[in-house]
Amino acid sequence: MNYKSTKYLLTAIVAFIVIIGSSCKKSNLNLDKYSNLKIKPEVLMPLAQISTNAWDLLKNTDSIRQDGDGLIRFVVSDSLTTIGADSILKKINLPVTNAQFKLGEIEIPDNSKQSFKTLGRLVSTLSDTAQMVFITSQGKDTIFPVIDRSSTDTTHLPKPTNYEFLKISKGYLVVTVENGFPVEISNMIITIRDNFANTDLGTVNILNILPGAMGKDSINIAGKTLNNDFSYTLNNIKTIESPNPVRVDSNDIITIGVFGNGMKCVGGKGIIPSQSIEKQYLSFDLSSSKDDYKIRNILFGTANLAYTAESKFAETFNLDITFKDATVGGTPLATTNMTLPTGIKSGNFDLSNTNIFMGADPVKDYNILRLDVSSSINSSGNMVDFDSSDFVKISLDPAGAEIKYVDGYLGERSWSLANETISFPDLQQFAKGITLTNPKMTIKVKNSFGLPIQVDLKLVAKNNAGASVDVQPDSMVFGYPLLAQAGTSVSSSFSIDKSNSKIVEALALPPTQFEVQGTAYLNKEGFKGYTNFVGDYSQISLGFEADVPLSLTAQDVTISDTSQDVSGTLNGVEKFDFLELKIKTENGFPMDGTMDLHFVDANYNILDSVVNTTLIASGIPDVTGKVITATENSSTFVLSNSILQNIGFGKCKYILFKVKLNTYQNGSVPVSVHAQNRLFISLAFRGKLSGN
């Protein structure tokens, strides 16, 4: 009989039973030698003794181990998958973003203007009587008479050539009067007029200007347009009479000046002087319309961020661009200098190895890349049109930047894990109908991602016949390091056992492989704060371990085997009245069984059978399923002459052995198989020759 070396205990026990039959063959017993026996009509002949234990049968298998108590376990471990940092870092798609600043307020070109009024000119507008008084006093030291003149006399101021018009956003026109008369001017009312727009810009009233002194007043022209064609109207002038004689000179003058003070403009046409522009703060929002990440810190590896700068301003800008919250090795990133003429300019910002804090914006404390832009105007000296809406727009494209580290909140997302197949080649040795009562599989995880990841595994057991069972394990939420522990790993393990899965049903197939699929969910519970982090060193490794102690129940487990050709061995058995195969067993295994023998011809047609023969009685286990008392049993296979007639004459070619097994108490009590479980079998053969 051909018996293979088995790897699992239940199959091994069946092998023991089958060995009983094989021992007759191996002794090369030829019953023909008893054909002439006349002295002893009965023959009793010891055949063989067999003694073995569970570990002797199983210890050569790598996946079979025993614990300290000798309990045999089936243990398989394998690496399932490794999730690297790229699975997250390369999915952070920083969008193209832009920000712009407008020209805003700038300093206006110089617009100082002066005009002179002589005493003679003023006197010429007085009454004839008053004119006569001054004419007679000309060049003399005398009492200077009172002047009280009202008129609508308009005087044009010199027309500036450095601008045509200016849109004033803030500032004043200051009107000054320098008194060159020998007496005090007690009151002077002046209206400034924009001749181009034909509108009055405002009126000043200057009081008590002493001789040789200057008086002034101002007109707020914020929000007005200042053209380069001015005039003023001297509405009224009053002087006091001198208390003492003074020299009266018609050439004495008063000087009227008009100039700007604190003035800014937001547009116009003119020669813009070279000047510095107020520092601009730009915020680039790197939020994505597709992803909900909220980045606080980001560290780039190789990163040349492409930029496009567009200027609508008519003059050349000199820009000093500072990434406010960027550091390289703890040192602030150097300022980038850029000359930007009208039009579009492209280039790159080198942010390699740069860490940027993106949570400093007072309005939005994540995803904001901040820039300070200090700019100055490089005047061409030409007359240009300009407006406050003229802008400089900077667009950034971070698509090509390598991200080495990021923290904050990385959003909700999911991705599929690579399909894996775990081979269980030895489990197919188990007979169908055996129930392993306490199997356990463990998913072991080592995680250096700083974020909560839930994995839903689909674990399907399959056998070679195409049957399958979905183990249906629970979801797994991995442990992870805190932000302060960045760079370290946290280990977790998740048990898959009979309390949370269908592992018992899966192993009852028995399977030859497990197919593993899965979906990983990132931040499945949503935003819980800025606690996520991923570095280029981060990874999650998933390992698989099956720990299946041989604790089991078996009921009506049927295992069959076929002998080698026995026609030569059984030739002549028809001459015996009967043949008995006596078997004595001492069984320390926690199972028993019955055996059917079917004698078949070359075409496997059954010639005769012996059925339901008790062969092995189970050892008696304790409450843990461990056998504490071996059981002795004797069994006899009786082959009557009628059977021998059916199978003799060389007709029987093979013997089919069919063994039906149960664990203790008809498979109702779980038992465990230990390395020291022992089976002792002794065999004897007894026969009686026919009287013929």
XYZ file of C-alpha atoms in Angstrom:
692
model
C 0.000 0.000 0.000
C 1.310 3.402 -0.857
C 1.182 5.838 2.074
C 2.478 9.362 1.884
C 4.104 11.096 4.813
C 1.439 13.496 6.104
C 1.899 16.937 7.606
C -1.129 17.355 9.804
C -2.241 15.269 12.692
C -5.674 14.126 11.608
C -4.365 12.839 8.316
C -1.543 11.226 10.248
C -3.961 9.299 12.446
C -5.749 8.007 9.387
C -2.327 6.974 8.152
C -1.849 4.948 11.321
C -5.064 3.137 10.630
C -4.098 2.477 7.061
C -0.670 1.265 8.155
C -2.461 -1.608 9.878
C -3.459 -2.976 6.510
C -0.143 -2.197 4.945
C 1.751 -4.234 7.499
C 0.386 -7.454 6.005
C 1.762 -6.501 2.620
C 5.076 -5.410 3.956
C 5.618 -8.784 5.691
C 5.378 -10.413 2.238
C 2.939 -12.919 3.725
C 2.053 -15.613 1.144
C -0.946 -17.643 2.260
C -0.134 -20.363 -0.299
C 2.400 -21.795 2.109
C -0.402 -22.942 4.371
C -2.096 -24.989 1.630
C -0.419 -28.250 2.707
C -0.649 -27.557 6.483
C -2.235 -30.606 8.125
C -0.931 -30.723 11.728
C -2.351 -27.429 12.961
C -5.651 -26.479 11.507
C -5.339 -22.984 13.115
C -2.496 -20.514 12.713
C -1.755 -17.435 14.968
C 1.109 -15.272 13.841
C 2.277 -11.891 15.299
C 2.820 -9.447 12.470
C 4.007 -6.057 13.656
C 4.145 -3.427 16.393
C 3.891 0.303 15.678
C 4.586 3.132 18.147
C 4.728 6.841 17.246
C 3.708 10.252 18.538
C 2.308 13.378 16.921
C 5.539 15.352 16.855
C 7.462 12.566 15.117
C 5.034 12.874 12.261
C 4.865 16.662 12.055
C 8.112 18.184 13.235
C 9.720 18.367 9.785
C 7.204 20.983 8.630
C 8.353 24.597 8.947
C 4.892 25.869 9.791
C 4.337 23.365 12.610
C 5.466 24.434 16.076
C 4.736 23.503 19.654
C 4.340 25.700 22.678
C 5.673 25.056 26.154
C 2.850 22.649 26.946
C 3.453 20.698 23.766
C 0.318 22.005 22.034
C 0.948 21.815 18.299
C 0.289 24.961 16.316
C 0.107 25.742 12.663
C 1.864 29.119 12.263
C 2.264 31.060 9.021
C 3.586 34.611 8.743
C 3.907 36.781 5.691
C 4.316 40.404 4.701
C 1.110 41.769 3.220
C 2.024 45.180 1.935
C 3.993 48.324 2.626
C 2.455 51.745 2.114
C 5.117 54.367 1.481
C 5.064 58.110 2.010
C 4.578 58.726 -1.713
C 1.073 57.307 -1.476
C 0.150 60.488 0.383
C 2.838 63.057 -0.391
C 2.465 62.646 -4.147
C -1.294 62.992 -3.821
C -0.976 66.472 -2.325
C -1.578 68.412 -5.503
C -0.676 72.008 -4.746
C -2.559 74.126 -7.279
C -1.364 77.010 -9.394
C -2.134 80.113 -7.373
C -1.680 83.822 -7.802
C -1.775 87.084 -5.935
C -1.437 90.654 -7.046
C -0.875 94.108 -5.731
C -2.063 97.338 -7.251
C -0.015 100.423 -7.748
C -2.049 102.277 -5.154
C -0.962 105.713 -4.020
C 2.262 107.193 -5.249
C 4.033 110.483 -4.768
C 3.018 113.125 -7.266
C 5.360 115.142 -9.428
C 6.466 118.502 -8.045
C 3.714 121.064 -8.619
C 4.980 124.174 -6.811
C 3.854 127.484 -8.351
C 4.416 131.115 -7.481
C 2.962 134.446 -8.531
C 3.868 138.002 -7.561
C 1.667 141.014 -6.898
C 3.266 144.441 -6.664
C 1.854 147.269 -4.611
C 1.517 149.278 -7.769
C -0.558 146.548 -9.368
C -2.870 146.447 -6.377
C -3.189 150.231 -6.215
C -4.151 150.353 -9.865
C -7.339 148.514 -9.021
C -8.326 150.919 -6.218
C -10.580 153.962 -6.477
C -9.227 157.102 -8.070
C -8.968 158.808 -4.698
C -7.000 155.948 -3.204
C -4.760 155.794 -6.232
C -4.003 159.505 -5.876
C -2.999 159.055 -2.261
C -0.504 156.349 -3.144
C 0.780 158.287 -6.167
C 1.542 161.309 -4.058
C 3.176 159.114 -1.380
C 5.352 157.175 -3.801
C 8.947 157.116 -2.673
C 8.254 159.026 0.520
C 8.329 158.105 4.188
C 4.795 158.700 5.280
C 1.814 157.043 6.931
C 0.866 153.978 4.834
C -2.874 154.267 4.185
C -5.406 151.464 4.626
C -6.059 149.228 1.638
C -9.412 147.428 1.543
C -9.821 145.954 -1.861
C -12.374 143.442 -3.158
C -12.261 142.220 -6.712
C -12.576 139.165 -8.967
C -9.202 139.726 -10.515
C -7.871 136.349 -11.790
C -4.203 135.601 -12.186
C -2.897 132.529 -14.012
C -0.210 130.575 -12.294
C 2.701 129.152 -14.269
C 1.670 125.951 -16.038
C 3.754 122.917 -14.940
C 5.262 120.774 -17.674
C 5.775 117.565 -15.675
C 2.154 116.445 -15.572
C -1.132 116.963 -17.342
C -3.493 115.848 -14.606
C -3.344 113.962 -11.323
C -6.026 112.101 -9.427
C -5.386 113.170 -5.872
C -6.098 110.601 -3.153
C -4.860 112.639 -0.221
C -3.115 115.889 0.541
C -3.503 119.626 0.500
C -2.806 122.582 -1.694
C -0.994 125.017 0.544
C -1.393 128.702 -0.326
C 1.290 131.007 1.065
C 1.470 134.768 1.113
C 4.795 136.419 1.752
C 4.226 140.054 2.786
C 6.687 142.460 1.148
C 4.694 145.552 2.172
C 5.816 147.758 5.052
C 2.525 147.253 6.883
C 0.560 144.268 8.209
C -1.928 142.569 5.904
C -4.836 141.922 8.214
C -6.865 139.759 5.853
C -6.383 138.174 2.485
C -8.944 135.899 0.755
C -7.768 133.819 -2.215
C -9.666 131.294 -4.396
C -7.719 128.655 -6.348
C -9.332 127.627 -9.609
C -8.805 124.692 -11.990
C -9.094 126.390 -15.347
C -9.172 123.125 -17.315
C -12.142 121.798 -15.373
C -13.511 125.309 -14.827
C -14.052 124.577 -11.141
C -12.858 126.131 -7.923
C -10.574 123.934 -5.881
C -11.109 125.984 -2.733
C -10.670 129.300 -0.959
C -8.255 130.326 1.795
C -8.481 133.231 4.261
C -5.088 134.264 5.594
C -5.018 136.710 8.528
C -2.526 139.088 10.124
C 0.555 138.770 7.980
C 3.243 141.020 9.415
C 5.688 142.842 7.166
C 8.389 140.481 5.935
C 6.455 137.477 7.285
C 4.573 134.682 5.558
C 1.029 133.541 6.141
C -0.469 130.388 4.810
C -3.603 128.293 4.646
C -4.475 125.023 2.879
C -7.164 123.415 0.796
C -7.927 119.689 1.168
C -8.077 118.354 -2.378
C -8.380 114.611 -1.596
C -10.573 112.978 -4.203
C -10.156 115.800 -6.709
C -8.408 115.888 -10.036
C -5.564 118.353 -10.259
C -4.946 119.653 -13.755
C -1.894 121.635 -14.781
C -3.806 124.859 -15.562
C -4.380 126.969 -12.392
C -5.361 130.459 -11.567
C -6.163 132.296 -8.403
C -8.529 135.116 -7.616
C -7.588 137.681 -4.987
C -11.064 138.204 -3.606
C -10.102 140.601 -0.853
C -7.048 142.201 0.702
C -6.940 144.514 3.723
C -3.995 146.311 5.226
C -3.822 148.433 8.352
C -2.650 152.016 8.499
C 0.944 152.237 9.581
C 1.322 153.752 13.081
C 4.511 155.470 11.961
C 5.791 156.807 8.687
C 7.102 154.103 6.371
C 8.559 154.192 2.901
C 5.849 153.795 0.252
C 7.220 151.990 -2.788
C 4.968 150.834 -5.650
C 7.519 148.108 -6.423
C 7.001 146.367 -3.075
C 5.525 142.935 -3.692
C 3.542 140.216 -2.078
C 4.416 136.720 -3.239
C 1.613 134.172 -3.574
C 2.710 130.517 -3.769
C 0.783 127.302 -4.298
C 2.334 123.890 -3.591
C 1.288 120.472 -2.423
C 1.661 119.092 1.058
C 1.290 115.397 1.945
C -0.136 114.720 -1.440
C -0.574 111.266 -2.988
C -2.176 110.432 -6.263
C -3.817 107.307 -7.622
C -3.626 108.032 -11.290
C -3.088 110.573 -13.966
C -0.605 111.440 -16.624
C 2.765 112.765 -15.743
C 6.403 112.156 -15.145
C 6.436 109.871 -12.140
C 9.462 110.478 -9.974
C 11.569 107.526 -8.832
C 10.297 106.451 -5.436
C 9.708 103.563 -3.079
C 6.262 102.035 -2.878
C 4.709 101.001 0.395
C 5.508 97.367 1.189
C 2.854 94.981 -0.061
C 1.769 91.789 1.718
C 0.707 89.030 -0.672
C -1.021 85.811 0.329
C -1.042 82.800 -1.974
C -3.818 80.366 -1.101
C -2.647 76.826 -1.845
C -6.026 75.289 -1.064
C -7.310 72.803 -3.603
C -10.792 72.703 -5.029
C -10.549 68.901 -5.105
C -8.854 68.121 -1.788
C -9.620 69.260 1.743
C -6.106 69.319 3.180
C -5.147 72.083 5.599
C -1.382 72.457 5.605
C 0.473 74.191 8.414
C 4.079 73.226 7.683
C 5.554 72.000 4.451
C 9.159 71.048 3.755
C 10.270 70.874 0.168
C 13.020 68.723 -1.220
C 14.000 69.790 -4.710
C 11.647 72.659 -5.449
C 11.965 75.239 -8.201
C 8.588 76.923 -8.149
C 7.822 78.380 -11.538
C 6.479 81.914 -11.453
C 4.988 84.321 -13.930
C 5.074 88.015 -13.047
C 2.897 90.417 -15.030
C 3.074 94.199 -14.694
C 0.466 96.580 -16.056
C 2.353 99.627 -14.795
C 4.007 101.925 -17.316
C 7.313 102.197 -15.454
C 9.831 99.567 -14.382
C 9.501 98.084 -10.916
C 12.352 96.910 -8.768
C 10.968 94.162 -6.504
C 12.435 92.664 -3.345
C 10.416 89.500 -2.629
C 10.618 87.850 0.769
C 8.894 84.594 1.682
C 7.837 85.694 5.147
C 7.569 82.316 6.859
C 10.258 80.363 4.999
C 13.432 79.003 6.529
C 16.272 76.798 5.365
C 17.834 74.919 8.236
C 16.298 77.420 10.630
C 17.664 80.464 8.777
C 15.252 82.824 6.961
C 15.211 82.359 3.222
C 17.171 85.031 1.357
C 15.273 87.833 -0.371
C 14.798 87.518 -4.124
C 15.471 90.638 -6.213
C 13.608 91.146 -9.455
C 13.441 93.874 -12.086
C 10.017 93.910 -13.673
C 9.295 96.092 -16.704
C 5.872 96.445 -18.242
C 4.666 93.092 -19.529
C 5.263 89.469 -18.468
C 8.330 87.877 -16.997
C 8.848 84.199 -16.078
C 11.335 82.459 -13.838
C 11.710 80.198 -10.809
C 11.867 80.637 -7.077
C 14.314 78.131 -5.632
C 12.637 76.796 -2.494
C 14.684 73.607 -2.291
C 15.033 72.303 1.277
C 12.819 75.144 2.454
C 10.338 74.793 5.291
C 7.344 77.103 5.077
C 4.881 77.724 7.885
C 1.484 78.240 6.279
C -0.566 79.069 9.361
C 0.461 82.677 10.036
C -2.197 84.466 8.021
C -4.606 86.253 10.414
C -7.621 85.446 8.258
C -6.938 81.842 7.245
C -4.513 79.876 9.380
C -3.677 77.142 6.858
C -2.596 76.721 3.225
C -1.398 80.346 2.988
C 2.008 81.119 1.509
C 2.885 84.697 2.474
C 5.145 87.110 0.612
C 6.368 90.569 1.470
C 7.057 92.655 -1.625
C 9.076 95.828 -1.317
C 9.079 97.742 -4.576
C 10.389 100.928 -6.037
C 9.691 102.794 -9.244
C 12.552 103.387 -11.601
C 11.468 106.547 -13.409
C 12.076 106.785 -17.129
C 11.605 110.600 -17.076
C 8.833 110.268 -19.637
C 5.235 111.374 -19.380
C 3.159 108.240 -18.782
C -0.415 107.344 -18.054
C -0.937 105.502 -14.797
C -3.736 104.416 -12.527
C -4.104 102.864 -9.087
C -5.695 99.806 -10.724
C -2.445 99.105 -12.529
C -1.215 95.887 -10.932
C 1.599 93.467 -10.612
C 0.351 89.868 -10.654
C 2.532 86.966 -9.553
C 1.456 83.391 -10.334
C 3.135 80.398 -8.676
C 3.079 76.835 -9.945
C 4.295 74.394 -7.252
C 3.414 71.288 -9.266
C 7.027 70.228 -9.746
C 8.037 70.664 -6.117
C 9.113 67.587 -4.187
C 7.418 67.438 -0.785
C 9.539 65.851 1.945
C 7.341 66.610 4.946
C 3.949 68.098 5.643
C 1.808 68.541 8.728
C -1.579 69.958 9.546
C -4.716 68.169 8.386
C -4.333 65.998 5.321
C -8.013 65.601 4.530
C -10.343 62.672 4.037
C -9.368 60.264 1.311
C -9.140 56.574 0.542
C -7.054 54.343 -1.648
C -6.985 50.662 -2.534
C -4.262 48.421 -1.241
C -2.459 46.126 -3.629
C -4.030 42.674 -3.851
C -2.028 39.990 -2.089
C -2.256 36.191 -2.027
C -1.097 34.228 1.003
C -0.372 30.580 0.284
C -1.591 27.904 2.715
C -0.372 24.768 0.934
C -0.371 22.570 4.043
C -3.949 23.213 5.115
C -5.309 21.142 2.262
C -4.104 18.099 4.198
C -6.975 18.710 6.615
C -10.095 16.662 5.995
C -13.342 18.448 5.328
C -15.522 18.277 8.414
C -12.792 19.158 10.871
C -13.494 22.319 12.860
C -10.549 24.157 14.371
C -12.033 25.589 17.534
C -9.625 28.368 18.428
C -7.796 29.655 15.330
C -6.442 33.173 15.235
C -4.953 35.370 12.587
C -3.185 38.593 13.401
C -2.587 41.661 11.279
C 0.537 43.383 12.526
C 1.115 47.007 11.665
C 4.113 49.277 12.033
C 3.139 52.878 11.308
C 5.264 56.021 11.114
C 2.520 58.114 9.482
C 1.231 60.673 11.947
C -2.430 60.309 11.106
C -5.377 58.004 11.768
C -5.737 55.361 9.076
C -8.544 52.833 9.010
C -8.155 49.741 6.881
C -11.019 47.520 5.804
C -9.623 44.170 4.699
C -11.401 41.654 2.522
C -9.880 38.317 3.464
C -11.206 35.432 1.374
C -10.205 31.794 1.931
C -10.211 29.561 -1.164
C -9.537 25.915 -1.860
C -8.547 24.114 -5.038
C -12.139 23.112 -5.723
C -13.175 26.758 -6.094
C -15.048 27.028 -2.802
C -14.474 30.211 -0.804
C -15.368 31.839 2.504
C -15.136 35.564 3.235
C -13.534 35.844 6.664
C -15.138 39.292 7.187
C -12.697 40.754 9.707
C -13.495 43.964 11.563
C -12.187 47.326 10.421
C -8.778 48.220 11.793
C -7.689 51.650 13.004
C -3.925 51.862 13.311
C -2.059 53.508 16.123
C 0.092 56.427 15.026
C 2.774 58.715 16.457
C 1.862 62.166 17.691
C 3.189 65.305 16.033
C 5.894 65.626 18.690
C 6.957 62.056 17.868
C 7.525 62.659 14.160
C 10.141 60.252 12.847
C 9.153 57.373 15.131
C 6.909 54.369 14.547
C 3.988 52.940 16.487
C 3.157 49.235 16.347
C -0.348 47.787 16.466
C -1.827 44.332 16.112
C -5.340 43.224 15.252
C -6.680 39.782 16.017
C -8.997 37.954 13.657
C -10.631 35.144 15.603
C -13.921 33.357 15.974
C -15.398 36.248 17.993
C -15.064 38.837 15.228
C -14.890 36.922 11.956
C -15.689 33.744 10.059
C -12.205 32.331 10.405
C -13.474 28.989 11.736
C -15.674 28.516 8.683
C -12.826 29.614 6.412
C -10.358 27.075 7.798
C -12.970 24.319 7.622
C -12.779 24.326 3.783
C -9.758 23.729 4.228
C -8.175 26.553 2.182
C -5.059 26.479 0.079
C -4.747 30.263 -0.042
C -6.097 33.517 1.295
C -6.698 36.436 -1.029
C -6.283 39.803 0.630
C -7.716 43.051 -0.683
C -8.241 46.242 1.198
C -9.156 49.884 1.302
C -7.335 52.401 3.468
C -9.218 55.441 4.747
C -7.386 58.563 5.856
C -9.043 60.748 8.522
C -12.336 58.929 8.113
C -13.837 60.847 11.035
C -12.962 64.192 9.488
C -11.119 67.191 10.885
C -9.924 66.799 14.469
C -7.220 69.462 14.487
C -3.853 70.111 12.887
C -2.284 66.884 14.151
C -1.499 64.965 10.931
C 2.009 64.640 9.561
C 3.777 62.667 6.868
C 7.501 62.691 6.105
C 9.368 61.089 3.255
C 10.479 58.502 5.829
C 6.900 57.520 6.690
C 5.549 54.097 5.874
C 3.006 51.561 7.033
C 3.978 47.920 6.889
C 1.255 45.285 7.225
C 2.177 41.768 8.166
C 0.046 38.647 8.469
C 0.372 35.850 10.974
C -1.855 32.811 11.326
C -1.660 31.028 14.655
C -3.835 27.919 14.517
C -3.513 25.665 17.551
C -4.636 22.131 16.825
C -7.665 22.503 19.041
C -10.513 21.024 17.115
C -13.651 19.015 16.815
C -14.282 16.407 14.157
C -17.490 14.535 13.463
C -18.045 11.986 10.733
C -14.843 12.954 8.997
C -14.287 10.417 6.266
C -10.888 9.731 4.783
C -10.244 7.113 2.112
C -7.137 5.414 0.787
C -6.327 2.555 -1.552
C -3.819 -0.230 -1.105
C -1.272 -1.341 -3.637
C -1.938 -4.457 -5.654
C -2.786 -7.223 -3.132
C -3.770 -9.946 -5.633
C -0.574 -11.879 -4.980
C -0.914 -11.571 -1.221
C -4.529 -12.730 -1.150
C -4.028 -15.548 -3.620
C -4.994 -18.752 -1.792
C -7.093 -17.187 0.962
C -10.094 -19.097 -0.365
C -8.553 -22.245 1.271
C -9.074 -20.862 4.800
C -12.251 -21.233 6.830
C -11.608 -17.691 8.023
C -8.923 -15.139 8.483
C -8.720 -12.763 11.440
C -6.671 -9.617 11.635
C -6.293 -8.805 15.316
C -5.414 -5.221 16.233
C -4.619 -3.965 19.708
C -4.288 -0.196 20.197
C -3.197 2.056 23.009
C -4.350 5.488 21.876
C -3.196 8.791 23.381
C -4.816 10.816 20.605
C -8.115 12.560 21.333
C -10.148 10.846 18.614
C -11.563 7.521 17.593
C -12.863 6.017 14.414
C -14.403 3.160 12.537
C -13.100 1.653 9.370
C -14.762 0.054 6.349
C -12.792 -2.356 4.145
C -13.881 -2.760 0.554
C -12.264 -5.474 -1.554
C -12.337 -4.484 -5.214
C -11.253 -5.948 -8.500
C -9.030 -4.356 -11.122
C -11.948 -2.202 -12.258
C -12.693 -1.132 -8.689
C -15.911 -3.162 -8.557
C -16.622 -4.114 -4.937
C -16.275 -7.867 -4.358
C -17.055 -7.794 -0.632
C -16.842 -5.496 2.390
C -16.321 -5.382 6.125
C -17.975 -2.262 7.594
C -18.282 -0.333 10.854
C -15.357 -2.022 12.535
C -14.199 -0.106 15.627
C -10.516 0.365 15.246
C -9.327 3.090 17.648
C -10.882 4.355 20.870
C -10.156 7.979 21.754
C -7.887 8.957 24.576
C -9.633 10.782 27.432
C -8.942 14.569 27.507
C -9.163 17.054 30.369
C -11.160 20.287 30.256
C -8.506 21.892 28.056
C -8.792 19.150 25.442
C -5.427 17.628 26.316
C -5.391 13.818 26.591
C -4.584 12.721 30.113
C -5.476 9.015 29.833
C -4.679 6.756 26.908
C -7.345 4.202 25.935
C -6.693 0.546 25.100
C -8.793 -1.287 22.590
C -8.692 -4.567 20.711
C -10.359 -5.081 17.375
C -10.665 -8.026 15.057
C -11.364 -7.978 11.358
C -13.018 -11.335 10.552
C -12.872 -12.508 7.001
C -15.214 -15.491 6.687
C -14.732 -18.209 4.099
C -17.555 -16.746 2.048
C -15.714 -13.475 1.950
C -12.476 -15.279 1.225
C -14.176 -17.107 -1.633
C -15.282 -13.761 -3.039
C -11.903 -12.170 -2.805
C -9.656 -15.178 -3.360
C -8.506 -16.869 -6.524
C -6.568 -13.701 -7.294
C -9.779 -11.769 -7.954
C -9.140 -9.015 -5.367
C -6.804 -6.437 -6.802
C -7.020 -3.628 -4.209
C -8.384 -2.930 -0.740
C -10.198 0.395 -0.252
C -9.893 1.744 3.302
C -12.578 4.213 4.391
C -12.136 5.605 7.896
C -14.750 7.689 9.694
C -13.316 9.806 12.512
C -14.774 11.639 15.481
C -13.104 13.562 18.248
C -13.968 12.817 21.865
C -17.631 12.072 22.657
C -18.679 11.868 19.058
C -17.133 15.208 18.098
C -19.035 17.261 20.682
C -16.057 18.171 22.872
C -13.153 20.267 21.525
C -9.813 18.549 21.901
C -6.238 19.588 21.398
C -3.355 17.771 19.800
C -0.046 17.804 21.621
C 3.378 16.714 20.530
C 3.424 13.936 23.130
C 0.167 12.306 21.942
C 1.172 8.646 21.335
C -0.334 5.727 19.463
C 0.786 2.095 20.010
C -0.500 -0.628 17.688
C 0.211 -4.342 17.715
C -1.074 -6.663 14.994
C -1.515 -10.468 14.725
C -2.909 -12.692 12.013
C -5.002 -15.840 12.771
C -6.488 -18.228 10.278
C -8.078 -21.712 10.045
C -7.593 -23.948 7.048
C -10.580 -25.531 5.436
C -11.110 -29.237 6.059
C -10.984 -29.735 2.324
